[in-house]
mmCIF file of C-alpha atoms and ligand atoms in Angstrom:
data_model
loop_
_atom_site.group_PDB
_atom_site.id
_atom_site.type_symbol
_atom_site.label_atom_id
_atom_site.label_comp_id
_atom_site.label_asym_id
_atom_site.label_seq_id
_atom_site.Cartn_x
_atom_site.Cartn_y
_atom_site.Cartn_z
ATOM 1 C CA MET Q 1 9.708 32.099 18.769
ATOM 2 C CA ALA Q 2 11.679 31.821 15.570
ATOM 3 C CA MET Q 3 9.865 29.534 13.177
ATOM 4 C CA THR Q 4 12.170 26.881 11.809
ATOM 5 C CA GLY Q 5 11.944 23.123 11.315
ATOM 6 C CA VAL Q 6 8.363 21.912 11.162
ATOM 7 C CA LEU Q 7 6.088 24.916 10.484
ATOM 8 C CA ARG Q 8 2.501 23.658 10.690
ATOM 9 C CA PRO Q 9 -0.045 20.994 9.804
ATOM 10 C CA GLY Q 10 -0.188 21.016 6.003
ATOM 11 C CA HIS Q 11 -2.622 18.387 4.905
ATOM 12 C CA ALA Q 12 -4.791 15.446 5.905
ATOM 13 C CA GLN Q 13 -5.963 12.741 3.474
ATOM 14 C CA VAL Q 14 -9.207 11.251 4.688
ATOM 15 C CA ARG Q 15 -11.233 8.320 3.329
ATOM 16 C CA VAL Q 16 -14.919 8.818 2.646
ATOM 17 C CA LEU Q 17 -17.608 6.328 1.656
ATOM 18 C CA ASN Q 18 -19.306 8.363 -1.081
ATOM 19 C CA LEU Q 19 -17.157 10.881 -2.910
ATOM 20 C CA GLU Q 20 -19.736 13.218 -4.348
ATOM 21 C CA GLU Q 21 -21.855 13.285 -1.203
ATOM 22 C CA SER Q 22 -18.694 14.168 0.679
ATOM 23 C CA VAL Q 23 -17.724 16.848 -1.799
ATOM 24 C CA ARG Q 24 -21.087 18.486 -1.259
ATOM 25 C CA PHE Q 25 -20.604 18.282 2.510
ATOM 26 C CA TYR Q 26 -17.041 19.658 2.630
ATOM 27 C CA ARG Q 27 -17.694 22.332 0.000
ATOM 28 C CA ASP Q 28 -21.224 23.463 0.736
ATOM 29 C CA VAL Q 29 -21.678 22.760 4.477
ATOM 30 C CA LEU Q 30 -18.171 23.030 5.937
ATOM 31 C CA GLY Q 31 -17.399 25.635 3.310
ATOM 32 C CA LEU Q 32 -13.963 24.523 2.110
ATOM 33 C CA VAL Q 33 -12.772 25.676 -1.298
ATOM 34 C CA GLU Q 34 -12.346 22.907 -3.870
ATOM 35 C CA THR Q 35 -8.968 23.335 -5.525
ATOM 36 C CA GLY Q 36 -8.485 20.234 -7.679
ATOM 37 C CA ARG Q 37 -9.076 16.613 -8.581
ATOM 38 C CA ASP Q 38 -6.432 14.102 -9.637
ATOM 39 C CA ALA Q 39 -6.225 10.991 -11.783
ATOM 40 C CA GLN Q 40 -6.698 8.803 -8.697
ATOM 41 C CA GLY Q 41 -10.089 10.442 -8.104
ATOM 42 C CA ARG Q 42 -8.973 12.380 -5.064
ATOM 43 C CA VAL Q 43 -10.619 15.755 -4.370
ATOM 44 C CA TYR Q 44 -8.554 18.601 -2.894
ATOM 45 C CA PHE Q 45 -9.738 21.370 -0.621
ATOM 46 C CA LYS Q 46 -8.370 24.353 1.259
ATOM 47 C CA CYS Q 47 -9.832 26.668 3.837
ATOM 48 C CA TRP Q 48 -10.514 30.164 2.520
ATOM 49 C CA ASP Q 49 -7.623 31.907 4.324
ATOM 50 C CA GLU Q 50 -4.985 29.250 3.606
ATOM 51 C CA ARG Q 51 -2.406 30.211 1.022
ATOM 52 C CA ASP Q 52 -1.147 26.785 -0.074
ATOM 53 C CA HIS Q 53 -2.954 24.750 -2.724
ATOM 54 C CA HIS Q 54 -4.738 22.378 -0.356
ATOM 55 C CA SER Q 55 -4.977 21.185 3.230
ATOM 56 C CA TYR Q 56 -7.661 18.493 3.089
ATOM 57 C CA VAL Q 57 -7.847 15.680 0.536
ATOM 58 C CA ILE Q 58 -10.622 13.080 0.346
ATOM 59 C CA ARG Q 59 -10.720 9.790 -1.528
ATOM 60 C CA GLU Q 60 -13.513 7.244 -1.821
ATOM 61 C CA ALA Q 61 -12.943 3.934 -0.003
ATOM 62 C CA ASP Q 62 -14.870 1.123 1.671
ATOM 63 C CA SER Q 63 -13.992 2.421 5.162
ATOM 64 C CA ALA Q 64 -13.667 5.883 6.669
ATOM 65 C CA GLY Q 65 -10.504 7.086 8.412
ATOM 66 C CA LEU Q 66 -7.186 8.817 7.912
ATOM 67 C CA ASP Q 67 -4.676 7.826 5.189
ATOM 68 C CA PHE Q 68 -1.935 10.227 6.342
ATOM 69 C CA PHE Q 69 -1.319 13.603 7.968
ATOM 70 C CA GLY Q 70 1.362 15.974 6.626
ATOM 71 C CA PHE Q 71 3.413 18.823 8.069
ATOM 72 C CA LYS Q 72 5.017 21.613 6.054
ATOM 73 C CA VAL Q 73 8.664 22.227 6.952
ATOM 74 C CA LEU Q 74 10.662 25.423 6.342
ATOM 75 C CA ASP Q 75 12.609 24.439 3.233
ATOM 76 C CA LYS Q 76 14.201 21.549 1.334
ATOM 77 C CA ALA Q 77 17.358 21.560 3.493
ATOM 78 C CA THR Q 78 15.126 21.181 6.557
ATOM 79 C CA LEU Q 79 13.335 18.297 4.894
ATOM 80 C CA GLU Q 80 16.628 16.512 4.209
ATOM 81 C CA GLN Q 81 17.838 17.122 7.763
ATOM 82 C CA LEU Q 82 14.643 15.842 9.356
ATOM 83 C CA ASP Q 83 14.685 12.765 7.115
ATOM 84 C CA ALA Q 84 18.250 12.036 8.273
ATOM 85 C CA ASP Q 85 17.266 12.727 11.888
ATOM 86 C CA LEU Q 86 14.293 10.328 11.696
ATOM 87 C CA ARG Q 87 16.488 7.579 10.182
ATOM 88 C CA ALA Q 88 19.212 8.175 12.794
ATOM 89 C CA TYR Q 89 16.531 7.779 15.465
ATOM 90 C CA GLY Q 90 15.699 4.370 13.995
ATOM 91 C CA LEU Q 91 12.590 5.079 11.981
ATOM 92 C CA GLN Q 92 12.198 3.980 8.347
ATOM 93 C CA THR Q 93 11.336 6.753 5.934
ATOM 94 C CA THR Q 94 10.133 6.582 2.358
ATOM 95 C CA ARG Q 95 10.156 9.230 -0.356
ATOM 96 C CA ILE Q 96 7.001 9.993 -2.267
ATOM 97 C CA PRO Q 97 7.827 11.832 -5.512
ATOM 98 C CA ALA Q 98 6.791 15.385 -6.232
ATOM 99 C CA GLY Q 99 3.451 15.597 -7.981
ATOM 100 C CA ASP Q 100 1.928 12.487 -6.333
ATOM 101 C CA LEU Q 101 -0.230 14.981 -4.469
ATOM 102 C CA LEU Q 102 -1.257 17.806 -6.797
ATOM 103 C CA GLU Q 103 0.936 20.893 -6.631
ATOM 104 C CA THR Q 104 3.075 19.322 -3.871
ATOM 105 C CA GLY Q 105 6.816 18.627 -3.782
ATOM 106 C CA GLU Q 106 8.582 15.503 -2.562
ATOM 107 C CA ARG Q 107 7.295 14.087 0.707
ATOM 108 C CA VAL Q 108 9.117 12.139 3.402
ATOM 109 C CA ARG Q 109 6.760 9.603 4.992
ATOM 110 C CA PHE Q 110 7.180 7.503 8.111
ATOM 111 C CA GLU Q 111 4.984 5.413 10.366
ATOM 112 C CA LEU Q 112 4.570 6.239 14.034
ATOM 113 C CA PRO Q 113 4.466 3.467 16.664
ATOM 114 C CA SER Q 114 0.800 4.482 17.003
ATOM 115 C CA GLY Q 115 0.212 3.233 13.452
ATOM 116 C CA HIS Q 116 -0.289 6.660 11.849
ATOM 117 C CA LEU Q 117 1.436 7.703 8.649
ATOM 118 C CA ILE Q 118 3.029 11.145 9.008
ATOM 119 C CA GLU Q 119 4.576 13.104 6.126
ATOM 120 C CA LEU Q 120 6.920 16.050 5.893
ATOM 121 C CA TYR Q 121 7.210 18.242 2.807
ATOM 122 C CA ALA Q 122 8.742 21.598 1.966
ATOM 123 C CA GLU Q 123 6.951 22.692 -1.191
ATOM 124 C CA LYS Q 124 3.362 23.216 -2.154
ATOM 125 C CA THR Q 125 2.108 25.700 -4.725
ATOM 126 C CA ILE Q 126 1.029 28.941 -3.155
ATOM 127 C CA VAL Q 127 -2.333 29.966 -4.504
ATOM 128 C CA GLY Q 128 -3.143 32.679 -1.952
ATOM 129 C CA ASN Q 129 -6.485 33.461 -0.313
ATOM 130 C CA GLY Q 130 -7.809 35.515 -3.171
ATOM 131 C CA ALA Q 131 -7.324 38.869 -1.450
ATOM 132 C CA GLY Q 132 -3.863 39.473 -2.875
ATOM 133 C CA LEU Q 133 -0.681 40.541 -1.129
ATOM 134 C CA VAL Q 134 -0.953 44.305 -1.616
ATOM 135 C CA ASN Q 135 -3.680 46.261 0.193
ATOM 136 C CA PRO Q 136 -5.604 43.013 0.826
ATOM 137 C CA ALA Q 137 -9.231 42.912 1.886
ATOM 138 C CA PRO Q 138 -9.616 41.266 5.318
ATOM 139 C CA TRP Q 139 -11.749 38.484 3.921
ATOM 140 C CA THR Q 140 -13.112 37.227 0.657
ATOM 141 C CA GLN Q 141 -16.465 35.953 -0.526
ATOM 142 C CA ALA Q 142 -15.230 32.384 0.048
ATOM 143 C CA ARG Q 143 -15.466 33.017 3.824
ATOM 144 C CA GLU Q 144 -19.241 33.331 3.455
ATOM 145 C CA GLN Q 145 -19.702 29.845 2.019
ATOM 146 C CA GLY Q 146 -20.986 27.402 4.636
ATOM 147 C CA ILE Q 147 -19.199 27.237 7.990
ATOM 148 C CA GLY Q 148 -16.086 28.801 6.391
ATOM 149 C CA PRO Q 149 -13.178 27.934 8.696
ATOM 150 C CA VAL Q 150 -9.895 29.831 8.441
ATOM 151 C CA ARG Q 151 -7.472 26.888 8.308
ATOM 152 C CA LEU Q 152 -6.840 23.250 9.107
ATOM 153 C CA ASP Q 153 -5.633 23.721 12.698
ATOM 154 C CA HIS Q 154 -4.673 20.363 14.214
ATOM 155 C CA ALA Q 155 -5.661 16.717 14.491
ATOM 156 C CA LEU Q 156 -6.185 14.224 17.332
ATOM 157 C CA MET Q 157 -5.080 10.662 16.647
ATOM 158 C CA TYR Q 158 -5.872 7.519 18.659
ATOM 159 C CA GLY Q 159 -3.429 4.651 18.827
ATOM 160 C CA PRO Q 160 -0.971 2.672 20.955
ATOM 161 C CA ASN Q 161 2.516 3.644 22.201
ATOM 162 C CA VAL Q 162 1.815 7.309 22.919
ATOM 163 C CA ALA Q 163 4.982 7.540 25.059
ATOM 164 C CA GLU Q 164 7.072 6.565 21.981
ATOM 165 C CA VAL Q 165 5.170 9.004 19.755
ATOM 166 C CA HIS Q 166 5.825 11.736 22.332
ATOM 167 C CA LYS Q 167 9.582 11.027 22.140
ATOM 168 C CA ILE Q 168 9.648 11.191 18.350
ATOM 169 C CA PHE Q 169 7.804 14.489 18.163
ATOM 170 C CA THR Q 170 9.854 16.171 20.902
ATOM 171 C CA GLU Q 171 13.309 14.651 20.372
ATOM 172 C CA VAL Q 172 13.328 14.504 16.549
ATOM 173 C CA LEU Q 173 10.773 16.854 15.126
ATOM 174 C CA GLY Q 174 11.167 19.823 17.536
ATOM 175 C CA PHE Q 175 7.689 19.795 19.069
ATOM 176 C CA TYR Q 176 7.058 20.512 22.764
ATOM 177 C CA LEU Q 177 4.433 19.171 25.126
ATOM 178 C CA VAL Q 178 1.746 21.754 26.004
ATOM 179 C CA GLU Q 179 -0.780 19.692 27.987
ATOM 180 C CA ARG Q 180 -1.351 16.107 28.998
ATOM 181 C CA VAL Q 181 -3.892 13.846 30.707
ATOM 182 C CA LEU Q 182 -2.408 11.307 33.024
ATOM 183 C CA THR Q 183 -3.314 7.627 32.998
ATOM 184 C CA PRO Q 184 -5.613 6.532 35.863
ATOM 185 C CA ASP Q 185 -2.585 5.297 37.866
ATOM 186 C CA GLY Q 186 -0.804 8.625 37.254
ATOM 187 C CA GLN Q 187 2.296 6.882 35.950
ATOM 188 C CA GLY Q 188 1.980 7.749 32.220
ATOM 189 C CA ASN Q 189 0.150 9.922 29.736
ATOM 190 C CA ALA Q 190 -3.262 8.886 28.449
ATOM 191 C CA ALA Q 191 -3.267 11.821 26.022
ATOM 192 C CA ILE Q 192 -0.762 14.469 24.928
ATOM 193 C CA TRP Q 193 -1.082 17.817 23.119
ATOM 194 C CA LEU Q 194 1.991 18.839 21.152
ATOM 195 C CA SER Q 195 2.960 22.130 19.479
ATOM 196 C CA CYS Q 196 5.594 23.070 16.894
ATOM 197 C CA SER Q 197 4.587 26.706 17.041
ATOM 198 C CA HIS Q 198 2.785 29.232 19.203
ATOM 199 C CA LYS Q 199 -0.452 27.312 18.866
ATOM 200 C CA VAL Q 200 -1.790 25.439 21.852
ATOM 201 C CA HIS Q 201 -1.578 22.270 19.763
ATOM 202 C CA ASP Q 202 -0.583 21.270 16.270
ATOM 203 C CA ILE Q 203 -1.236 17.570 16.883
ATOM 204 C CA ALA Q 204 -2.500 15.433 19.745
ATOM 205 C CA PHE Q 205 -2.510 11.726 20.551
ATOM 206 C CA ALA Q 206 -4.511 9.555 22.926
ATOM 207 C CA GLU Q 207 -3.615 6.014 23.991
ATOM 208 C CA TYR Q 208 -5.920 3.506 22.286
ATOM 209 C CA PRO Q 209 -5.468 -0.202 21.583
ATOM 210 C CA GLU Q 210 -6.203 -0.052 17.841
ATOM 211 C CA PRO Q 211 -3.503 1.575 15.712
ATOM 212 C CA GLY Q 212 -3.882 4.347 13.157
ATOM 213 C CA LYS Q 213 -7.217 5.760 14.252
ATOM 214 C CA LEU Q 214 -8.474 9.266 13.530
ATOM 215 C CA HIS Q 215 -10.310 11.051 16.335
ATOM 216 C CA HIS Q 216 -10.778 14.349 14.500
ATOM 217 C CA CYS Q 217 -9.321 16.923 12.197
ATOM 218 C CA SER Q 218 -9.907 20.421 13.502
ATOM 219 C CA PHE Q 219 -10.722 23.574 11.586
ATOM 220 C CA LEU Q 220 -10.099 27.009 13.058
ATOM 221 C CA MET Q 221 -12.901 29.537 13.389
ATOM 222 C CA GLU Q 222 -12.265 33.238 13.972
ATOM 223 C CA SER Q 223 -14.535 33.734 17.002
ATOM 224 C CA TRP Q 224 -16.902 32.076 19.426
ATOM 225 C CA GLU Q 225 -19.763 33.596 17.490
ATOM 226 C CA GLN Q 226 -18.450 31.837 14.370
ATOM 227 C CA VAL Q 227 -18.406 28.527 16.285
ATOM 228 C CA LEU Q 228 -22.067 29.107 17.264
ATOM 229 C CA ARG Q 229 -22.861 29.982 13.673
ATOM 230 C CA ALA Q 230 -21.149 26.721 12.684
ATOM 231 C CA GLY Q 231 -23.522 24.901 15.020
ATOM 232 C CA ASP Q 232 -26.493 26.618 13.364
ATOM 233 C CA ILE Q 233 -25.293 25.541 9.936
ATOM 234 C CA MET Q 234 -24.734 21.982 11.150
ATOM 235 C CA SER Q 235 -28.317 21.802 12.443
ATOM 236 C CA MET Q 236 -29.767 23.402 9.300
ATOM 237 C CA ASN Q 237 -28.016 20.680 7.300
ATOM 238 C CA HIS Q 238 -28.805 17.796 9.717
ATOM 239 C CA VAL Q 239 -25.150 17.175 10.422
ATOM 240 C CA ALA Q 240 -24.563 14.639 13.206
ATOM 241 C CA VAL Q 241 -23.168 16.666 16.164
ATOM 242 C CA ASP Q 242 -21.131 14.851 18.824
ATOM 243 C CA ILE Q 243 -20.279 17.428 21.555
ATOM 244 C CA GLY Q 244 -20.798 21.169 21.960
ATOM 245 C CA PRO Q 245 -20.809 24.024 21.458
ATOM 246 C CA THR Q 246 -18.702 24.136 24.635
ATOM 247 C CA ARG Q 247 -15.250 24.935 25.957
ATOM 248 C CA HIS Q 248 -12.459 22.443 26.532
ATOM 249 C CA GLY Q 249 -10.531 22.665 29.791
ATOM 250 C CA VAL Q 250 -7.524 21.233 27.936
ATOM 251 C CA THR Q 251 -6.236 24.007 25.635
ATOM 252 C CA ARG Q 252 -9.152 26.305 26.752
ATOM 253 C CA GLY Q 253 -10.394 26.122 23.185
ATOM 254 C CA CYS Q 254 -14.087 26.453 22.259
ATOM 255 C CA THR Q 255 -15.446 23.627 20.172
ATOM 256 C CA ILE Q 256 -18.072 21.674 18.380
ATOM 257 C CA TYR Q 257 -17.335 18.054 17.465
ATOM 258 C CA ALA Q 258 -19.418 16.626 14.617
ATOM 259 C CA TRP Q 259 -19.219 13.867 12.007
ATOM 260 C CA ASP Q 260 -18.930 14.072 8.255
ATOM 261 C CA PRO Q 261 -21.351 11.884 6.241
ATOM 262 C CA SER Q 262 -18.857 8.971 6.419
ATOM 263 C CA GLY Q 263 -18.434 9.136 10.187
ATOM 264 C CA ASN Q 264 -15.098 10.972 10.282
ATOM 265 C CA ARG Q 265 -15.228 13.350 13.255
ATOM 266 C CA PHE Q 266 -14.248 16.949 12.628
ATOM 267 C CA GLU Q 267 -14.073 19.930 14.936
ATOM 268 C CA THR Q 268 -14.835 23.645 14.535
ATOM 269 C CA PHE Q 269 -12.539 25.276 17.040
ATOM 270 C CA MET Q 270 -11.411 28.670 18.248
ATOM 271 C CA GLY Q 271 -9.402 30.203 21.060
ATOM 272 C CA GLY Q 272 -6.928 28.691 23.473
ATOM 273 C CA TYR Q 273 -3.817 30.453 24.678
ATOM 274 C CA GLN Q 274 -0.395 30.966 23.134
ATOM 275 C CA PRO Q 275 2.274 28.775 24.722
ATOM 276 C CA TYR Q 276 6.057 29.010 24.433
ATOM 277 C CA PRO Q 277 8.531 26.087 24.434
ATOM 278 C CA ASP Q 278 9.768 27.042 27.910
ATOM 279 C CA TYR Q 279 6.302 26.719 29.434
ATOM 280 C CA GLU Q 280 5.877 23.851 31.880
ATOM 281 C CA PRO Q 281 3.207 21.496 30.458
ATOM 282 C CA LEU Q 282 -0.244 21.661 32.067
ATOM 283 C CA THR Q 283 -1.352 18.350 33.596
ATOM 284 C CA TRP Q 284 -4.833 16.915 34.023
ATOM 285 C CA THR Q 285 -5.431 13.975 36.256
ATOM 286 C CA PHE Q 286 -7.557 11.209 34.741
ATOM 287 C CA ASP Q 287 -10.372 11.749 37.247
ATOM 288 C CA ASN Q 288 -10.631 15.308 35.920
ATOM 289 C CA PHE Q 289 -10.609 14.340 32.233
ATOM 290 C CA GLY Q 290 -14.293 15.325 32.072
ATOM 291 C CA GLN Q 291 -13.437 18.943 32.809
ATOM 292 C CA GLY Q 292 -10.576 18.729 30.365
ATOM 293 C CA LEU Q 293 -12.919 17.693 27.591
ATOM 294 C CA ASP Q 294 -16.067 19.720 28.446
ATOM 295 C CA TYR Q 295 -15.319 22.273 31.096
ATOM 296 C CA PRO Q 296 -18.860 23.580 31.764
ATOM 297 C CA GLN Q 297 -20.504 20.162 31.866
ATOM 298 C CA ARG Q 298 -17.538 18.363 33.485
ATOM 299 C CA LYS Q 299 -18.512 15.351 31.388
ATOM 300 C CA LEU Q 300 -16.282 12.728 29.908
ATOM 301 C CA HIS Q 301 -18.560 11.967 26.947
ATOM 302 C CA GLU Q 302 -18.519 8.255 26.082
ATOM 303 C CA THR Q 303 -18.276 8.975 22.343
ATOM 304 C CA PHE Q 304 -15.014 10.902 22.852
ATOM 305 C CA LEU Q 305 -13.348 7.759 24.196
ATOM 306 C CA THR Q 306 -14.865 5.155 21.918
ATOM 307 C CA VAL Q 307 -15.901 6.530 18.479
ATOM 308 C CA VAL Q 308 -13.025 6.851 15.989
ATOM 309 C CA THR Q 309 -12.445 6.027 12.302
HETATM 310 FE FE1 LIG P 1 -9.229 19.337 18.594
#
């Protein structure tokens, strides 16, 4: 498909309880590359193969969770158009000036009916992956640090009004529905997986009474072997593992869910298939949610439904 409009997940800002402990975790265990610190005390990271300045920002706070999640759009004209489209739809948007996030242009922020703050932006300084653009090596030394994911892949959010969120992403932002889990009565969606690209999901939402909750940010691994290696590194470092290594039925992705030192869940993920916008969404009935989550064990793990930040 031609890539226009919203391109990809661009950044998450996540609250942590102890900044330096979290820096050590994200840098040395997860293996992100630290790319900056700002006057507010925020620490910026990217995955080794990402080209933009950062994709994951942490700040110290009294409670864990997600401050906001941002998507990169094609260019400034696209940003203006999407801002106008969001307002025409009836959503309030606010502008955050360039430079508020390091090396990042102006952002358009809005709140979803699920209570999550979403941002769009067109510009972020390109720093590259260190291999250069001419005759590049396939990987750099940064890949060998810790778990070493390739990129921030997607996030799953928990909150109310998923049907409204679905409409905003598909009718305004150009996403399409890839998979869904039906509510127990079969009349609505308990969870939705949305793509703005060829990826099996760029963001997902699950219905939950409390607004604005983070279920997980997901980091892409290059192979199943790399997911297993991630599990080894988690255990070597006494990381609290939630589920896996296993394979999801939903998306067919292979996964480990684990928690950072503050209790924010993250995922090391690989695989899935490549959908197109004309594909009919795949549907899971609620009684089969266990297979959707953990295909081999067919188990709807309690923590998946109840533990969020
Ligand atoms: Fe995920």
